Tab-separated table of C-alpha atoms and ligand atoms in Angstrom:
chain	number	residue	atom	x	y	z
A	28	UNK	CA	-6.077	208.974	-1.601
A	29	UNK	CA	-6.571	209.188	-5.713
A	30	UNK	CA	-4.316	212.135	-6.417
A	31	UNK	CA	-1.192	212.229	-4.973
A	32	UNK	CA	1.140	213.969	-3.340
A	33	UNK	CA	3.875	215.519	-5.747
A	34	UNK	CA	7.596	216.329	-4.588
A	35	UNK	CA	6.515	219.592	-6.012
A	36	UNK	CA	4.102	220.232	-3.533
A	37	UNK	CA	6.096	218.506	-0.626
A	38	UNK	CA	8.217	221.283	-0.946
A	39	UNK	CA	5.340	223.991	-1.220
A	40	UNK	CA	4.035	222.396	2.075
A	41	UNK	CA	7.064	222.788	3.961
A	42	UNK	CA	8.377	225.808	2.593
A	43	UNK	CA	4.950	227.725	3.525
A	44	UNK	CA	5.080	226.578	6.829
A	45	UNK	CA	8.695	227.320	7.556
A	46	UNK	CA	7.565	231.177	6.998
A	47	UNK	CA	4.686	230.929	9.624
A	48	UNK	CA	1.618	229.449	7.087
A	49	UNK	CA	-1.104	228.376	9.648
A	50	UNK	CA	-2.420	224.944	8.318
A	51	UNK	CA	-6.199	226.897	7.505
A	52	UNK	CA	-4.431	229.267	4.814
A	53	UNK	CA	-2.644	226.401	3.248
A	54	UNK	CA	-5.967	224.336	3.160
A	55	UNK	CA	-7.258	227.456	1.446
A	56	UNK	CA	-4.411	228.029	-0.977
A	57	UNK	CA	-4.936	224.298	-1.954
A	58	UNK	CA	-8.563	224.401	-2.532
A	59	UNK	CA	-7.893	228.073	-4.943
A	60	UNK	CA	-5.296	226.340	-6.726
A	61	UNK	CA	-7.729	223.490	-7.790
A	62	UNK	CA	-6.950	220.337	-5.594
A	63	UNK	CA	-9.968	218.450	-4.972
A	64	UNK	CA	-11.431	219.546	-1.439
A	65	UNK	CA	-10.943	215.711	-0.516
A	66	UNK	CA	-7.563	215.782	-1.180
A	67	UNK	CA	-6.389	218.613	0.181
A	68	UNK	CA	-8.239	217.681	3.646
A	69	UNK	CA	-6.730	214.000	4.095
A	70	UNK	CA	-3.149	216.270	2.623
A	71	UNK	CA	-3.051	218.508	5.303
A	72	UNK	CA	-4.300	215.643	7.779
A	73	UNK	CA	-2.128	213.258	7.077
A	74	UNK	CA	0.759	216.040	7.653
A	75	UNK	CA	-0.191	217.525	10.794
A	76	UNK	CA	-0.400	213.594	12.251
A	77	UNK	CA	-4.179	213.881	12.525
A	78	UNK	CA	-4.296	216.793	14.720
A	79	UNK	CA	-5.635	219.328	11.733
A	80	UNK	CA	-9.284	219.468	10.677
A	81	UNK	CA	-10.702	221.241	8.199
A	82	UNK	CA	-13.671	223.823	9.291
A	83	UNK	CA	-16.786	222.487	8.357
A	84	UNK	CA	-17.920	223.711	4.960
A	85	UNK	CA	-20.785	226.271	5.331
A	86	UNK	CA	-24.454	225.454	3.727
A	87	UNK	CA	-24.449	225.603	-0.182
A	88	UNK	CA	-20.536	225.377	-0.377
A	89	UNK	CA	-18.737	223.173	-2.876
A	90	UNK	CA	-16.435	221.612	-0.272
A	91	UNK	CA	-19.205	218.535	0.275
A	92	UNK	CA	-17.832	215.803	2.136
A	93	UNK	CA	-20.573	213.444	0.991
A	94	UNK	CA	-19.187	210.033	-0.622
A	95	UNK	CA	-21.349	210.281	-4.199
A	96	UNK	CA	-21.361	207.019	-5.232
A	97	UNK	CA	-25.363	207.369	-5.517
A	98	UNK	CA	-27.596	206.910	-8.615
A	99	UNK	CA	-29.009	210.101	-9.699
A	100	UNK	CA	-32.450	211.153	-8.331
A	101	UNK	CA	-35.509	211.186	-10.250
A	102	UNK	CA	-36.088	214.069	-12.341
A	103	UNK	CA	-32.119	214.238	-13.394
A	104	UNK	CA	-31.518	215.781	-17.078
A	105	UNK	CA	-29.916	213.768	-19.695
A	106	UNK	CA	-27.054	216.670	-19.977
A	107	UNK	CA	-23.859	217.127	-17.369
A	108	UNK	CA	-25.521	218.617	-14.145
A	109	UNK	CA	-22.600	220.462	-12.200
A	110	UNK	CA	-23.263	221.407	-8.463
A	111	UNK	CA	-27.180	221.725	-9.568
A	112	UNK	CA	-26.045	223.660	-12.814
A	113	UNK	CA	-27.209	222.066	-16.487
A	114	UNK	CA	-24.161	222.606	-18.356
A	115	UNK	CA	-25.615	220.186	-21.636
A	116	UNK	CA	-24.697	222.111	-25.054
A	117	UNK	CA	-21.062	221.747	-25.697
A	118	UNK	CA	-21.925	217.657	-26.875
A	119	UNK	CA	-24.364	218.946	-29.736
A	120	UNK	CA	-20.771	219.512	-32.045
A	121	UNK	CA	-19.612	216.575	-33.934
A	122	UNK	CA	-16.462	218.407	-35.205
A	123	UNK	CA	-14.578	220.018	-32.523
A	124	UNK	CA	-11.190	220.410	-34.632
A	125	UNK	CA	-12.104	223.732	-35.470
A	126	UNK	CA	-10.622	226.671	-32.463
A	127	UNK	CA	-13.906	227.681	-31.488
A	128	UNK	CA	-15.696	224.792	-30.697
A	129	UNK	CA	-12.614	223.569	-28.916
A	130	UNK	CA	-12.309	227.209	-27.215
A	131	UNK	CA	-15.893	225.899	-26.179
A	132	UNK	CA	-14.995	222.479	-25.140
A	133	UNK	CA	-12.598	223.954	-22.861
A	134	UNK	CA	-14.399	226.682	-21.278
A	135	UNK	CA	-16.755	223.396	-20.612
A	136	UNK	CA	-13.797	221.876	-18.687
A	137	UNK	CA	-13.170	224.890	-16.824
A	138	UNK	CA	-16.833	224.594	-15.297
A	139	UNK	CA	-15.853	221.081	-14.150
A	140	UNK	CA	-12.810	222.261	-12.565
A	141	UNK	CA	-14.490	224.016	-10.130
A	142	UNK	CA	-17.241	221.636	-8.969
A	143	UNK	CA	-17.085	218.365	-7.104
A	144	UNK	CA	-20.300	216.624	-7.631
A	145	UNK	CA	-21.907	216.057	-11.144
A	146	UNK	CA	-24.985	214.148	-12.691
A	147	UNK	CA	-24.441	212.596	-15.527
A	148	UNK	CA	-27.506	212.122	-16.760
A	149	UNK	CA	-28.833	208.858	-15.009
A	150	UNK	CA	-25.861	208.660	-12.400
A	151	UNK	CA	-24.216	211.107	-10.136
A	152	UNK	CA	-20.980	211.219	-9.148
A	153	UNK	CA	-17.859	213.261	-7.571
A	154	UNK	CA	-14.646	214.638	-8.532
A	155	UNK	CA	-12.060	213.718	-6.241
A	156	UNK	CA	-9.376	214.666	-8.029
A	157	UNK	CA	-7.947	217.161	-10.892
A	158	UNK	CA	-5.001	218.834	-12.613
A	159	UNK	CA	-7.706	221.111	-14.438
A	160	UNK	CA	-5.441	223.053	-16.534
A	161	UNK	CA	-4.570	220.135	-18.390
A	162	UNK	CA	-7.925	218.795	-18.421
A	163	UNK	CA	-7.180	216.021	-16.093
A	164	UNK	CA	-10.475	214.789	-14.128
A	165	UNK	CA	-10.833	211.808	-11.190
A	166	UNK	CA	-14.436	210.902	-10.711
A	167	UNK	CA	-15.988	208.146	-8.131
A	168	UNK	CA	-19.054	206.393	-9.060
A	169	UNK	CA	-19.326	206.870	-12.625
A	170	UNK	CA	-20.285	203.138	-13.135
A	171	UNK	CA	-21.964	200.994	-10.365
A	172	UNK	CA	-20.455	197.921	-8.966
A	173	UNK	CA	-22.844	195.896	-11.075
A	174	UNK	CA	-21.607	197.457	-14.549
A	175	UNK	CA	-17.812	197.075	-13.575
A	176	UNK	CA	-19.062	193.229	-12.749
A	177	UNK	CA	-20.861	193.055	-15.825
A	178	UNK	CA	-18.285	194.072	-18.489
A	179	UNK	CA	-15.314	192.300	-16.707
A	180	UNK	CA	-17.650	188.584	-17.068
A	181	UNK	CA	-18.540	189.619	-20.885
A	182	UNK	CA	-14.644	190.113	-21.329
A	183	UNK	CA	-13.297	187.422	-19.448
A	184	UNK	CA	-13.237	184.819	-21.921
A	185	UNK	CA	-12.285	187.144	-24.914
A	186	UNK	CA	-9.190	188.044	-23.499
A	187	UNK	CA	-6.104	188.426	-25.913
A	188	UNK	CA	-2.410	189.780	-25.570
A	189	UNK	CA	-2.777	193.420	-26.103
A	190	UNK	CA	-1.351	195.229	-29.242
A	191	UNK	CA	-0.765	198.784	-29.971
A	192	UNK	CA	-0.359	200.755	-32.890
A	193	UNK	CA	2.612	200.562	-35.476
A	194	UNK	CA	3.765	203.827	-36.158
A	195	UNK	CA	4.900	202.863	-39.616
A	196	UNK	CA	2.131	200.344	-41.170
A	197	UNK	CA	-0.949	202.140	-38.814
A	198	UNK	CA	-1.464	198.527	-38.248
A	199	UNK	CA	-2.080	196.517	-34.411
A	200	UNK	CA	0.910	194.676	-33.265
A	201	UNK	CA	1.779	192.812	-29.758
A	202	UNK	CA	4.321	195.058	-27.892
A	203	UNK	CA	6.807	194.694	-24.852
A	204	UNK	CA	5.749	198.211	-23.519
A	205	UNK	CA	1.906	197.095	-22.953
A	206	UNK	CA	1.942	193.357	-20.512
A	207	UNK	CA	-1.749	193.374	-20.229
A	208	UNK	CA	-4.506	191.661	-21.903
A	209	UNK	CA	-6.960	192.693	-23.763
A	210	UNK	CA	-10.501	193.040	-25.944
A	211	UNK	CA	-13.096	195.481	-26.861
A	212	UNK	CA	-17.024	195.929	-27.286
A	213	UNK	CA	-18.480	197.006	-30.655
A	214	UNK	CA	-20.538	200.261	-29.941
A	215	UNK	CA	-23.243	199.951	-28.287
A	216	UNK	CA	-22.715	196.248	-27.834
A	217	UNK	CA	-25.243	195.487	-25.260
A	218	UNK	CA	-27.130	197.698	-23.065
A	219	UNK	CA	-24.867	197.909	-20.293
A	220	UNK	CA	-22.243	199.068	-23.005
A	221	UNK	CA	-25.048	201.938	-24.371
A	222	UNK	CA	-25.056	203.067	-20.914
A	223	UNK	CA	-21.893	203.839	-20.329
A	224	UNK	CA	-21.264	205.305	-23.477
A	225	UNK	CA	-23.836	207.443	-22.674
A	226	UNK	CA	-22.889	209.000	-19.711
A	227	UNK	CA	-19.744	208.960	-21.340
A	228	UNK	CA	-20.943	211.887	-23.899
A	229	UNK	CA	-21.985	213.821	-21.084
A	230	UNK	CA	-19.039	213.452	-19.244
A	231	UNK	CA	-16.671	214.309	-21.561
A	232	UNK	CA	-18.948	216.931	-23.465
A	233	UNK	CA	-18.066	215.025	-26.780
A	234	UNK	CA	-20.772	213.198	-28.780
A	235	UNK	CA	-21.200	209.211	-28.572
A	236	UNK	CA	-19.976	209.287	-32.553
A	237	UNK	CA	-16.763	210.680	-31.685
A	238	UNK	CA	-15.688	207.611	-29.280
A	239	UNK	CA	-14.015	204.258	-30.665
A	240	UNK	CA	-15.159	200.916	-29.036
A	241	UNK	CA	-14.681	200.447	-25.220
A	242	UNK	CA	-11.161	198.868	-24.845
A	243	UNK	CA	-11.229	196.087	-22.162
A	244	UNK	CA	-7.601	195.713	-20.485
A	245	UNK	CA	-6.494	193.111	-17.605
A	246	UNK	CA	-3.372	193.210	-15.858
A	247	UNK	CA	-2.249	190.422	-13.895
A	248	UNK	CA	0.592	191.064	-11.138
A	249	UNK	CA	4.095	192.878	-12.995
A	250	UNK	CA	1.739	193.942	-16.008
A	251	UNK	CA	1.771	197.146	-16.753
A	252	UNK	CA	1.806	199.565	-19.655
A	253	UNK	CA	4.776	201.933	-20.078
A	254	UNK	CA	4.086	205.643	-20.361
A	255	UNK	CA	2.733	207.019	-23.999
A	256	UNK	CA	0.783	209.059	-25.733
A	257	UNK	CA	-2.315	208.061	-26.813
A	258	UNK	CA	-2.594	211.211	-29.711
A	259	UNK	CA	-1.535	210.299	-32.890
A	260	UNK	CA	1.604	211.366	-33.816
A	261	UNK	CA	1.149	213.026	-37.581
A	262	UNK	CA	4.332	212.648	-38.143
A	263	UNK	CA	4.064	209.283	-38.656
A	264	UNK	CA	2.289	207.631	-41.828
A	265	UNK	CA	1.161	204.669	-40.169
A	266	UNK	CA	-0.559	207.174	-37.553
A	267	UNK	CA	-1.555	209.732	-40.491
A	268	UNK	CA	-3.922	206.595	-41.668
A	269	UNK	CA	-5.226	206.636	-38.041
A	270	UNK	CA	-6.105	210.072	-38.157
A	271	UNK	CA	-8.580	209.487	-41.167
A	272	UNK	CA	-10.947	207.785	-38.914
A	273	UNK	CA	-12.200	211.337	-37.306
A	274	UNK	CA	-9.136	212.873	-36.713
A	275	UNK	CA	-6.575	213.147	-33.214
A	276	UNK	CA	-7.758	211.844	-30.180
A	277	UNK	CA	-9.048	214.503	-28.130
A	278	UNK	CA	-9.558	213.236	-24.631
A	279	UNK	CA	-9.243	209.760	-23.317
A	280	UNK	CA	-11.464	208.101	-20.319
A	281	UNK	CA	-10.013	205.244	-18.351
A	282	UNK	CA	-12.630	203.247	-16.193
A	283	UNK	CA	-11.627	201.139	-13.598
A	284	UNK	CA	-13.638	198.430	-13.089
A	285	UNK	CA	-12.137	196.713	-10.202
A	286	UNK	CA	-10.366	197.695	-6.969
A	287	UNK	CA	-6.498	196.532	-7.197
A	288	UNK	CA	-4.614	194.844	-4.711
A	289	UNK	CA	-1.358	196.678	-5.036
A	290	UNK	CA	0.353	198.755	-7.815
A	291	UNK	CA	-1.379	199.395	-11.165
A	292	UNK	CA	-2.073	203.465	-10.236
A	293	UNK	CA	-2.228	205.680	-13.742
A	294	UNK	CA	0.906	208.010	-13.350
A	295	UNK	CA	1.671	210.907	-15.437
A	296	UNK	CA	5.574	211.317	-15.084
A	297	UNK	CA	5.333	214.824	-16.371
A	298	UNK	CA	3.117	216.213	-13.722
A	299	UNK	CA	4.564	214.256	-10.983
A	300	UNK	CA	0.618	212.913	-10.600
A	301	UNK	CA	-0.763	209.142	-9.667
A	302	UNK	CA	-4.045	208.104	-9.636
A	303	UNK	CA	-5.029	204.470	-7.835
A	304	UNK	CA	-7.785	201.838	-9.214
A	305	UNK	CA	-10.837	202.253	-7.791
A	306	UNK	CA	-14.274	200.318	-8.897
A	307	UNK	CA	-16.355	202.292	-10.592
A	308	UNK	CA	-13.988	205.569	-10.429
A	309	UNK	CA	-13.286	207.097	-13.816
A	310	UNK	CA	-10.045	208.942	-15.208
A	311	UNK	CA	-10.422	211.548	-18.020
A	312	UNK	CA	-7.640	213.181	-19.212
A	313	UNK	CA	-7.033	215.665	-22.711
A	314	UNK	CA	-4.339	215.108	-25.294
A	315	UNK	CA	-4.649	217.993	-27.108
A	316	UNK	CA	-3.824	221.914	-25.374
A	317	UNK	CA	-6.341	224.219	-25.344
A	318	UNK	CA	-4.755	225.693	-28.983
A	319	UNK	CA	-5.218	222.834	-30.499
A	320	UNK	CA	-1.548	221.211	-30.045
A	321	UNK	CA	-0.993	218.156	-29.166
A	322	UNK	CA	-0.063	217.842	-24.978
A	323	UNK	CA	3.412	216.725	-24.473
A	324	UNK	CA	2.583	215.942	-20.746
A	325	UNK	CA	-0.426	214.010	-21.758
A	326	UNK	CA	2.070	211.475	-21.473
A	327	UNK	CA	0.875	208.331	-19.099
A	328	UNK	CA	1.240	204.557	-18.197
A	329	UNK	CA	0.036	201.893	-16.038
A	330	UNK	CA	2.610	201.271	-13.127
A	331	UNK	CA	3.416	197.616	-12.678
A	332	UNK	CA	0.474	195.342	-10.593
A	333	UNK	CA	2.406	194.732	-7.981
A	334	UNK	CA	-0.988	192.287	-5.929
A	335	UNK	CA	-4.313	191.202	-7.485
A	336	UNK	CA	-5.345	192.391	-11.032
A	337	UNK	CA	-6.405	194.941	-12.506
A	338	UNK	CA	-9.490	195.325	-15.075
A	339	UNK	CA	-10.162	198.584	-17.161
A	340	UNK	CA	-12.399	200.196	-19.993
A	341	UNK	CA	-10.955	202.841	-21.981
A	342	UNK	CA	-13.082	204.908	-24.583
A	343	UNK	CA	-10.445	207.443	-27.015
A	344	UNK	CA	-12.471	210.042	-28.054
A	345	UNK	CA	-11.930	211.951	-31.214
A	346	UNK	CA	-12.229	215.159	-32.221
A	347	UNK	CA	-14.449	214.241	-34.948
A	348	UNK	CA	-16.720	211.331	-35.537
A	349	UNK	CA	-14.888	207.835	-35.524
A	350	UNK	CA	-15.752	205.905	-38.674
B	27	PD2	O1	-4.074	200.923	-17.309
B	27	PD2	C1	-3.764	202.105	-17.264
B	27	PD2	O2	-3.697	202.701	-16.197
B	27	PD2	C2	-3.471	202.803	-18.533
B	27	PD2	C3	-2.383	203.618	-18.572
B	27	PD2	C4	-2.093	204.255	-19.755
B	27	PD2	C5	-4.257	202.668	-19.661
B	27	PD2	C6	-3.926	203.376	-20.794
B	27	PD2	N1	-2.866	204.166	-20.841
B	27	PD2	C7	-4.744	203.319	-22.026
B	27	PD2	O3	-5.663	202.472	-22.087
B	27	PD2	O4	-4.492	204.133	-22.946
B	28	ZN	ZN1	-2.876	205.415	-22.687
């Protein structure tokens, strides 16, 4: 399971039953509130003991319980395909600081919150789990197994401590909170790199200009990365130099490129929300609300590897183009 359960909705669960809920209106209150039709399935499974099964979905619904982890077939569009829909424009913007084109960006996000399979451009994949409102998205098979192979062997010998920014000097310096290795590509490195910055772009509805260089992170058993922000806090003048290179970071895409052992989920402590490693699964999350502000429960870490290691890409998108 990628998303999972909160205390919040422990509580829902057995408060709901308690006043005579059948287990088919919960599974239908889950699926209007916006949990991913795969989730709330195993959920409600898992808490009747097995002996609960969804109804099967009727023809043309969104509820499909195919796996997606399938290159797209031939004819596929170079824009974001939802459920057989060509949602393509919003990525035509370079500036989205301004409120409309972010109004736009948003409305974008709200298409995505209620679909579960997407093409993005030369791949498909599916949405397994969400917290839409805050522009939280959990997608399986956005690389193949070959690309997750291929990046982790280019990185492997490049490795480094990781750093993170200085608040005061804007500058990169090692740091307790962040155990994990790390190195980056150049844009548009080699072609495996194009490619995924690619379907990046369509993914996230943000132009290829507007992302910084892939950041390759390994974590080997206790590494993690304590929870942060990954905006730029203006407050800050090392951070206000950031900010020159094309503004806050908008939205932020975390790649997994290998399945982990144990541990190593991304958690966001705010919304009581954990999502687990899986190869070729991709997590995109926004930093910024949808007027503009930064999002306090953006906040997000790495929990501790607790078995194996763990390999990631992220891309930071800006809200302008990154120079
Ligand atoms: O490794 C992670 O799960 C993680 C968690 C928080 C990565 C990042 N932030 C990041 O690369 O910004
Ligand atoms: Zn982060």
């Amino acid at each position: 399971m990628f998303q999972t359960a909160s205390r919040e909705l422990e509580d829902w669960f057995k408060s709901n039953l308690e006043r005579g809920c059948t287990l088919d209106q919960l599974h239908e209150s889950l699926l209007q509130a916006g949990y991913a039709a795969d989730f709330a399935a195993d959920y409600l499974r898992q808490r009747s003991g097995g002996a609960w099964q969804p109804a099967a979905a009727p023809a043309g619904s969104r509820a499909s319980a195919s796996t997606g982890d399938t290159t797209a077939g031939a004819g596929a569009g170079s824009g974001l395909d939802i459920d057989g829909r060509d949602i393509c424009s919003a990525a035509t913007l370079t500036d989205h600081s301004s409120k409309p084109a972010l109004e736009a960006w948003w409305a974008r996000c709200d298409e995505l919150a209620a679909a579960t399979r997407v093409t993005l451009g030369d791949r498909a994949a599916q949405i397994t789990g969400r917290h839409a409102r805050n522009g939280i998205f959990y997608l399986r098979g956005v690389l193949s197994p070959g690309e997750c192979d291929a990046m982790i062997e280019a990185s492997a010998a490049r490795i480094r401590g990781s750093t993170v920014v200085d608040p005061t000097t804007g500058q990169f310096v090692p740091d307790a909170r962040r155990s994990s290795f790390g190195t980056h590509f150049e844009r548009g490195a080699d072609p495996v790199v194009k490619a995924v910055e690619q379907r990046l772009a369509v993914l996230s509805g943000l132009p290829e200009p507007n992302g910084e260089g892939l950041q390759i992170l390994h974590y080997r058993v206790g590494g993690e990365y304590r929870p942060h922000f990954d905006y730029f806090d203006p407050a800050t003048p090392g951070c206000a130099l950031q900010l020159k290179h094309g503004g806050q970071r908008l939205l932020t895409i975390i790649l997994y490129l290998n399945d982990v052992e144990g541990g190593g989920g991304t958690v966001f402590p705010e919304l009581g929300l954990e999502f687990l490693p899986e190869k070729g699964a991709a997590l995109m999350f926004a930093s910024m609300t949808r007027e503009g502000a930064l999002q306090p429960q953006s906040l997000h870490g790495g929990s501790p590897v607790t078995s194996g290691v763990k390999w990631i890409a992220t891309r930071w998108i800006r809200v302008g183009a990154y120079v």
